Amino acid sequence: MILLPPGLITDSLTCATINTISDLCAQRLAPLSVPLSVPLSMEQTMNTTLTTSSLSTMLSSSSLPLPDIQRTFTYLTFGLFDGCVSHYWFSQLDATVGYDMTSPVQIAEKVLLDATVYTPIWCAWFLLFMEGTKAVLKRREDEGENKGTFGETWLELYKGNLGFFLPLTSLIYSFVDVEGRVLAFGLASLLYTTVLSLWNAERGGDEGDVGDVLCLVPDDDSVSAGENKEECSPIGVPTRSTAMFNPGVRRIGVRAKWGVRKLSKFDLDEFLDTPFFEPDKVSDKSPMKWFADLLVDDYEKAEIIYVGAIFAVLIGVGQAWLREEYHNHINLM
């Protein structure tokens, strides 16, 4: 029997749960965000240019858009690994530097090591994980985004982490013990995501900006993504657990997509061009075929099924969490 370190499962599930909630909040609070694959009936009614008014009209008949299943699953999966890595990092950091949360020297050392050792590595593996997952799930982001080198993307993500988390890191290392740090960072990320999503939704509604999550730019040079770049402006900096939850900063992952194309010899561009939910591209015997048809024929029912599945996952996570806490409590008695 494998004995896991105390709190490892809790931190992993904590991070995964917060990632899931953060992503769902970001999608729901950003009315200009749309699914990667729009139902065919909607595609047929789109004009050449997707404006705020046309998008509002398109969504009015189907309430809110269906959450992006692949995106949520990606962040949930990343959270499971991120929670484990963070658990070991915080544990080893305290074991190396010390456990005194009242020592200014120890706090300064932890903040410095977090900013110069952990955060740079985290940014790199975050980008690699996201891009690798997209390749496996046969996804692609909007081609209208500008693509930079991995170094440029990493640097932007790293600066965003420092800008938002450096002040919070000092407070967390000063007042939160090692067992609660994953939760503390996760809640900070959740708050950040919610506030930015609300702000972006209000700003986009007032100014009529096209959503940054998926700027549906037609094949028309007059509305190229380059010209829309100013309208799809960034709204803040990415954070450790929610670097691409918010529409305004998801362009980071898009620009890192250059590395995915080098993973295979076949035409990955053409492979990724196939929408995940396009009914005629899915096997007739696949469960995804049934859901793809449902997505087109009964949009609201598909949304209910998806949200129900998410709640089922969260309930399972909560039960596992409570079981581990119960066993830890019994062991301490």
Tab-separated table of C-alpha atoms in Angstrom:
chain	number	residue	atom	x	y	z
A	1	MET	CA	0.000	0.000	0.000
A	2	ILE	CA	1.366	3.413	-1.010
A	3	LEU	CA	1.350	5.933	1.831
A	4	LEU	CA	0.840	9.463	0.571
A	5	PRO	CA	2.093	12.468	2.542
A	6	PRO	CA	-0.607	14.011	4.758
A	7	GLY	CA	-2.497	16.722	2.946
A	8	LEU	CA	-1.305	15.816	-0.561
A	9	ILE	CA	-4.707	14.633	-1.785
A	10	THR	CA	-6.408	17.556	-0.073
A	11	ASP	CA	-4.156	20.100	-1.792
A	12	SER	CA	-4.553	18.388	-5.152
A	13	LEU	CA	-8.350	18.311	-4.937
A	14	THR	CA	-8.425	21.835	-3.543
A	15	CYS	CA	-6.527	23.213	-6.507
A	16	ALA	CA	-8.578	21.212	-9.014
A	17	THR	CA	-11.864	22.355	-7.461
A	18	ILE	CA	-10.844	26.012	-7.390
A	19	ASN	CA	-9.624	25.796	-10.980
A	20	THR	CA	-12.969	24.347	-12.062
A	21	ILE	CA	-14.999	26.970	-10.217
A	22	SER	CA	-12.752	29.777	-11.465
A	23	ASP	CA	-13.082	28.697	-15.065
A	24	LEU	CA	-16.869	28.345	-14.861
A	25	CYS	CA	-17.113	31.767	-13.205
A	26	ALA	CA	-14.936	33.334	-15.882
A	27	GLN	CA	-17.064	31.842	-18.653
A	28	ARG	CA	-20.370	32.781	-17.030
A	29	LEU	CA	-19.354	36.300	-16.025
A	30	ALA	CA	-18.026	37.185	-19.460
A	31	PRO	CA	-21.074	37.513	-21.737
A	32	LEU	CA	-18.849	38.113	-24.764
A	33	SER	CA	-17.298	34.687	-24.360
A	34	VAL	CA	-18.673	31.978	-26.650
A	35	PRO	CA	-18.038	28.241	-26.996
A	36	LEU	CA	-15.252	27.118	-29.298
A	37	SER	CA	-17.819	25.306	-31.438
A	38	VAL	CA	-21.004	27.266	-31.993
A	39	PRO	CA	-24.121	25.220	-32.864
A	40	LEU	CA	-24.650	25.021	-36.620
A	41	SER	CA	-27.971	26.821	-36.422
A	42	MET	CA	-26.175	29.771	-34.857
A	43	GLU	CA	-23.361	29.718	-37.403
A	44	GLN	CA	-25.853	30.054	-40.224
A	45	THR	CA	-27.334	33.211	-38.706
A	46	MET	CA	-24.029	34.990	-38.110
A	47	ASN	CA	-23.151	38.064	-40.130
A	48	THR	CA	-19.666	38.599	-41.476
A	49	THR	CA	-18.724	40.682	-38.458
A	50	LEU	CA	-19.529	39.587	-34.920
A	51	THR	CA	-20.418	42.670	-32.900
A	52	THR	CA	-21.718	42.985	-29.375
A	53	SER	CA	-25.269	43.556	-30.577
A	54	SER	CA	-25.254	40.633	-33.016
A	55	LEU	CA	-23.743	38.355	-30.388
A	56	SER	CA	-26.367	39.404	-27.842
A	57	THR	CA	-29.098	38.660	-30.371
A	58	MET	CA	-27.555	35.293	-31.170
A	59	LEU	CA	-27.387	34.281	-27.511
A	60	SER	CA	-30.801	35.618	-26.524
A	61	SER	CA	-32.571	32.614	-28.021
A	62	SER	CA	-30.483	30.117	-26.095
A	63	SER	CA	-29.912	31.862	-22.787
A	64	LEU	CA	-26.232	31.657	-21.841
A	65	PRO	CA	-23.674	29.863	-24.021
A	66	LEU	CA	-22.692	26.335	-23.156
A	67	PRO	CA	-19.491	26.261	-21.089
A	68	ASP	CA	-16.398	25.113	-22.922
A	69	ILE	CA	-16.110	21.515	-21.725
A	70	GLN	CA	-12.572	20.945	-22.926
A	71	ARG	CA	-11.320	24.166	-21.394
A	72	THR	CA	-12.836	23.366	-17.984
A	73	PHE	CA	-11.514	19.804	-18.080
A	74	THR	CA	-8.044	21.094	-18.964
A	75	TYR	CA	-7.927	23.409	-15.957
A	76	LEU	CA	-9.368	20.757	-13.657
A	77	THR	CA	-6.677	18.304	-14.759
A	78	PHE	CA	-3.966	20.896	-14.414
A	79	GLY	CA	-5.214	21.680	-10.920
A	80	LEU	CA	-4.742	18.066	-9.827
A	81	PHE	CA	-1.067	18.202	-10.792
A	82	ASP	CA	-0.586	21.799	-9.680
A	83	GLY	CA	-1.923	20.990	-6.217
A	84	CYS	CA	0.585	18.146	-5.826
A	85	VAL	CA	3.507	20.255	-7.014
A	86	SER	CA	2.509	23.171	-4.788
A	87	HIS	CA	2.139	20.829	-1.811
A	88	TYR	CA	5.706	19.565	-2.183
A	89	TRP	CA	7.059	23.036	-2.863
A	90	PHE	CA	5.575	24.607	0.260
A	91	SER	CA	6.609	21.631	2.396
A	92	GLN	CA	10.205	21.611	1.175
A	93	LEU	CA	10.440	25.385	1.357
A	94	ASP	CA	9.540	25.426	5.050
A	95	ALA	CA	11.793	22.443	5.749
A	96	THR	CA	14.715	24.263	4.122
A	97	VAL	CA	14.200	27.846	5.285
A	98	GLY	CA	12.327	27.314	8.554
A	99	TYR	CA	8.853	27.263	10.019
A	100	ASP	CA	8.910	30.594	11.889
A	101	MET	CA	6.206	32.820	10.391
A	102	THR	CA	7.246	35.701	12.659
A	103	SER	CA	10.810	35.925	11.347
A	104	PRO	CA	11.209	38.704	8.751
A	105	VAL	CA	14.372	37.031	7.463
A	106	GLN	CA	12.667	33.685	6.840
A	107	ILE	CA	9.654	35.352	5.230
A	108	ALA	CA	11.909	37.369	2.930
A	109	GLU	CA	13.842	34.236	1.964
A	110	LYS	CA	10.640	32.356	1.145
A	111	VAL	CA	9.272	35.207	-0.960
A	112	LEU	CA	12.585	35.516	-2.807
A	113	LEU	CA	12.804	31.780	-3.509
A	114	ASP	CA	9.170	31.690	-4.579
A	115	ALA	CA	9.734	34.515	-7.061
A	116	THR	CA	13.083	33.363	-8.452
A	117	VAL	CA	12.856	29.553	-8.312
A	118	TYR	CA	9.283	28.268	-8.191
A	119	THR	CA	7.397	30.861	-10.241
A	120	PRO	CA	9.681	30.758	-13.336
A	121	ILE	CA	9.487	26.960	-13.434
A	122	TRP	CA	5.737	27.035	-12.835
A	123	CYS	CA	5.171	29.422	-15.747
A	124	ALA	CA	7.122	27.153	-18.098
A	125	TRP	CA	5.343	23.924	-17.190
A	126	PHE	CA	1.970	25.673	-17.154
A	127	LEU	CA	2.415	26.713	-20.789
A	128	LEU	CA	3.749	23.307	-21.831
A	129	PHE	CA	0.882	21.497	-20.085
A	130	MET	CA	-1.787	23.693	-21.658
A	131	GLU	CA	-0.392	23.455	-25.163
A	132	GLY	CA	0.196	19.710	-24.901
A	133	THR	CA	-3.363	19.184	-23.685
A	134	LYS	CA	-4.769	21.200	-26.560
A	135	ALA	CA	-2.875	19.026	-29.019
A	136	VAL	CA	-4.209	15.844	-27.426
A	137	LEU	CA	-7.769	17.174	-27.380
A	138	LYS	CA	-7.496	18.283	-31.017
A	139	ARG	CA	-8.171	21.904	-30.189
A	140	ARG	CA	-7.034	25.155	-31.665
A	141	GLU	CA	-7.508	28.742	-30.611
A	142	ASP	CA	-8.508	31.665	-32.783
A	143	GLU	CA	-6.001	32.213	-35.605
A	144	GLY	CA	-6.507	35.949	-35.332
A	145	GLU	CA	-4.226	36.235	-32.315
A	146	ASN	CA	-0.605	37.224	-32.708
A	147	LYS	CA	1.792	34.416	-31.976
A	148	GLY	CA	5.055	35.090	-30.173
A	149	THR	CA	7.928	32.926	-29.164
A	150	PHE	CA	7.784	30.724	-26.110
A	151	GLY	CA	10.241	33.058	-24.391
A	152	GLU	CA	8.036	36.090	-24.941
A	153	THR	CA	4.981	34.236	-23.709
A	154	TRP	CA	6.812	32.912	-20.672
A	155	LEU	CA	8.156	36.367	-19.812
A	156	GLU	CA	4.709	37.948	-20.005
A	157	LEU	CA	3.226	35.247	-17.810
A	158	TYR	CA	6.094	35.539	-15.318
A	159	LYS	CA	5.760	39.315	-15.050
A	160	GLY	CA	2.030	38.934	-14.548
A	161	ASN	CA	2.577	36.509	-11.683
A	162	LEU	CA	5.042	38.819	-9.985
A	163	GLY	CA	2.816	41.838	-10.450
A	164	PHE	CA	-0.205	40.274	-8.780
A	165	PHE	CA	1.159	37.668	-6.390
A	166	LEU	CA	4.335	39.240	-5.015
A	167	PRO	CA	2.488	41.402	-2.449
A	168	LEU	CA	0.113	38.542	-1.592
A	169	THR	CA	2.986	36.088	-1.262
A	170	SER	CA	4.455	38.106	1.592
A	171	LEU	CA	1.143	38.105	3.448
A	172	ILE	CA	0.497	34.413	2.871
A	173	TYR	CA	3.948	33.359	4.071
A	174	SER	CA	3.493	35.613	7.118
A	175	PHE	CA	0.050	34.473	8.267
A	176	VAL	CA	-0.812	31.125	6.620
A	177	ASP	CA	0.848	27.895	7.682
A	178	VAL	CA	2.060	25.334	5.177
A	179	GLU	CA	-1.163	23.276	5.304
A	180	GLY	CA	-3.308	26.190	4.145
A	181	ARG	CA	-1.160	27.838	1.492
A	182	VAL	CA	-2.545	25.997	-1.526
A	183	LEU	CA	-6.046	27.026	-0.463
A	184	ALA	CA	-4.920	30.609	0.212
A	185	PHE	CA	-3.332	31.039	-3.206
A	186	GLY	CA	-6.329	29.371	-4.844
A	187	LEU	CA	-8.859	31.661	-3.174
A	188	ALA	CA	-6.791	34.692	-4.159
A	189	SER	CA	-6.837	33.488	-7.757
A	190	LEU	CA	-10.583	32.857	-7.624
A	191	LEU	CA	-11.235	36.373	-6.329
A	192	TYR	CA	-8.951	37.839	-8.966
A	193	THR	CA	-10.676	35.947	-11.757
A	194	THR	CA	-14.165	36.913	-10.599
A	195	VAL	CA	-13.370	40.610	-10.263
A	196	LEU	CA	-11.623	40.789	-13.638
A	197	SER	CA	-14.423	38.877	-15.345
A	198	LEU	CA	-17.047	41.246	-13.954
A	199	TRP	CA	-14.987	44.258	-14.934
A	200	ASN	CA	-14.359	42.917	-18.422
A	201	ALA	CA	-18.042	42.092	-18.931
A	202	GLU	CA	-19.093	45.602	-17.969
A	203	ARG	CA	-16.390	47.226	-20.060
A	204	GLY	CA	-17.135	45.058	-23.077
A	205	GLY	CA	-20.848	45.767	-22.829
A	206	ASP	CA	-20.318	49.516	-22.652
A	207	GLU	CA	-17.812	49.832	-25.474
A	208	GLY	CA	-18.980	47.023	-27.737
A	209	ASP	CA	-15.706	45.161	-27.802
A	210	VAL	CA	-15.457	41.744	-29.367
A	211	GLY	CA	-14.709	39.085	-26.752
A	212	ASP	CA	-11.099	38.149	-26.228
A	213	VAL	CA	-11.830	34.514	-25.406
A	214	LEU	CA	-12.814	33.752	-28.956
A	215	CYS	CA	-12.834	36.674	-31.363
A	216	LEU	CA	-14.903	35.176	-34.162
A	217	VAL	CA	-13.206	37.046	-36.980
A	218	PRO	CA	-14.501	36.153	-40.482
A	219	ASP	CA	-12.345	35.675	-43.554
A	220	ASP	CA	-12.375	39.377	-44.276
A	221	ASP	CA	-9.219	41.460	-44.293
A	222	SER	CA	-11.163	44.509	-43.174
A	223	VAL	CA	-11.815	42.938	-39.774
A	224	SER	CA	-8.525	41.170	-39.272
A	225	ALA	CA	-7.434	40.280	-35.763
A	226	GLY	CA	-4.571	42.743	-36.033
A	227	GLU	CA	-6.987	45.632	-36.437
A	228	ASN	CA	-9.107	44.352	-33.548
A	229	LYS	CA	-6.140	44.048	-31.236
A	230	GLU	CA	-6.805	47.404	-29.619
A	231	GLU	CA	-10.430	46.453	-28.944
A	232	CYS	CA	-9.441	43.111	-27.451
A	233	SER	CA	-7.064	44.769	-25.047
A	234	PRO	CA	-5.654	42.928	-22.017
A	235	ILE	CA	-7.370	43.671	-18.722
A	236	GLY	CA	-4.895	42.887	-16.043
A	237	VAL	CA	-2.197	40.370	-15.421
A	238	PRO	CA	-2.317	36.560	-15.288
A	239	THR	CA	-2.144	34.816	-11.943
A	240	ARG	CA	-0.622	31.583	-10.774
A	241	SER	CA	-3.730	29.425	-10.909
A	242	THR	CA	-5.861	31.467	-13.321
A	243	ALA	CA	-3.413	32.693	-15.905
A	244	MET	CA	-5.828	32.121	-18.770
A	245	PHE	CA	-9.210	31.895	-17.069
A	246	ASN	CA	-9.973	35.518	-17.820
A	247	PRO	CA	-10.771	36.482	-21.407
A	248	GLY	CA	-8.383	39.408	-21.433
A	249	VAL	CA	-5.298	37.314	-20.750
A	250	ARG	CA	-6.078	34.070	-22.579
A	251	ARG	CA	-4.119	35.366	-25.558
A	252	ILE	CA	-1.038	34.080	-23.713
A	253	GLY	CA	-1.888	30.475	-24.474
A	254	VAL	CA	-2.744	31.311	-28.059
A	255	ARG	CA	0.668	32.815	-28.677
A	256	ALA	CA	2.348	29.742	-27.234
A	257	LYS	CA	0.666	27.483	-29.797
A	258	TRP	CA	3.692	27.681	-32.084
A	259	GLY	CA	5.356	24.920	-30.079
A	260	VAL	CA	2.480	22.465	-30.514
A	261	ARG	CA	2.964	22.282	-34.258
A	262	LYS	CA	6.410	20.784	-33.760
A	263	LEU	CA	5.065	17.812	-31.813
A	264	SER	CA	4.012	15.803	-34.836
A	265	LYS	CA	4.940	15.259	-38.479
A	266	PHE	CA	1.395	15.220	-39.830
A	267	ASP	CA	-0.532	18.361	-40.716
A	268	LEU	CA	-1.475	19.435	-37.216
A	269	ASP	CA	-3.051	22.654	-38.482
A	270	GLU	CA	-5.585	20.720	-40.553
A	271	PHE	CA	-6.044	18.200	-37.754
A	272	LEU	CA	-6.838	20.923	-35.224
A	273	ASP	CA	-9.105	22.773	-37.651
A	274	THR	CA	-11.880	20.210	-37.118
A	275	PRO	CA	-14.323	21.559	-34.493
A	276	PHE	CA	-14.608	19.175	-31.583
A	277	PHE	CA	-18.409	19.241	-31.636
A	278	GLU	CA	-19.024	19.210	-35.394
A	279	PRO	CA	-21.513	16.313	-35.773
A	280	ASP	CA	-20.411	15.108	-39.206
A	281	LYS	CA	-16.804	14.780	-38.009
A	282	VAL	CA	-17.566	12.505	-35.069
A	283	SER	CA	-17.999	8.739	-35.211
A	284	ASP	CA	-21.633	7.608	-35.202
A	285	LYS	CA	-20.882	5.223	-32.329
A	286	SER	CA	-19.105	7.791	-30.197
A	287	PRO	CA	-20.814	9.306	-27.122
A	288	MET	CA	-19.572	12.633	-28.431
A	289	LYS	CA	-21.738	12.127	-31.537
A	290	TRP	CA	-24.824	11.974	-29.354
A	291	PHE	CA	-23.792	15.041	-27.396
A	292	ALA	CA	-22.814	16.926	-30.568
A	293	ASP	CA	-26.259	16.289	-32.053
A	294	LEU	CA	-27.884	17.318	-28.796
A	295	LEU	CA	-25.818	20.493	-28.746
A	296	VAL	CA	-27.270	21.462	-32.107
A	297	ASP	CA	-30.829	20.187	-31.626
A	298	ASP	CA	-31.458	21.069	-27.978
A	299	TYR	CA	-28.897	23.577	-26.737
A	300	GLU	CA	-30.428	24.167	-23.305
A	301	LYS	CA	-30.730	20.448	-22.529
A	302	ALA	CA	-27.064	19.933	-23.427
A	303	GLU	CA	-26.136	22.744	-21.080
A	304	ILE	CA	-28.134	21.204	-18.227
A	305	ILE	CA	-26.395	17.856	-18.754
A	306	TYR	CA	-22.986	19.490	-18.747
A	307	VAL	CA	-23.602	21.575	-15.625
A	308	GLY	CA	-25.002	18.492	-13.887
A	309	ALA	CA	-21.852	16.556	-14.734
A	310	ILE	CA	-19.706	19.343	-13.300
A	311	PHE	CA	-21.684	19.325	-10.053
A	312	ALA	CA	-21.336	15.536	-9.860
A	313	VAL	CA	-17.563	15.902	-10.144
A	314	LEU	CA	-17.511	18.593	-7.465
A	315	ILE	CA	-19.626	16.453	-5.132
A	316	GLY	CA	-17.224	13.553	-5.619
A	317	VAL	CA	-14.289	15.840	-4.902
A	318	GLY	CA	-15.981	17.080	-1.756
A	319	GLN	CA	-16.644	13.569	-0.510
A	320	ALA	CA	-13.025	12.526	-1.064
A	321	TRP	CA	-11.888	15.676	0.685
A	322	LEU	CA	-14.070	15.040	3.710
A	323	ARG	CA	-12.958	11.399	3.919
A	324	GLU	CA	-9.306	12.372	3.985
A	325	GLU	CA	-9.891	15.063	6.610
A	326	TYR	CA	-11.823	12.554	8.713
A	327	HIS	CA	-8.998	9.998	8.542
A	328	ASN	CA	-6.425	12.673	9.362
A	329	HIS	CA	-8.491	13.677	12.382
A	330	ILE	CA	-8.749	10.061	13.530
A	331	ASN	CA	-4.994	9.571	13.156
A	332	LEU	CA	-4.291	12.625	15.294
A	333	MET	CA	-6.494	11.386	18.134
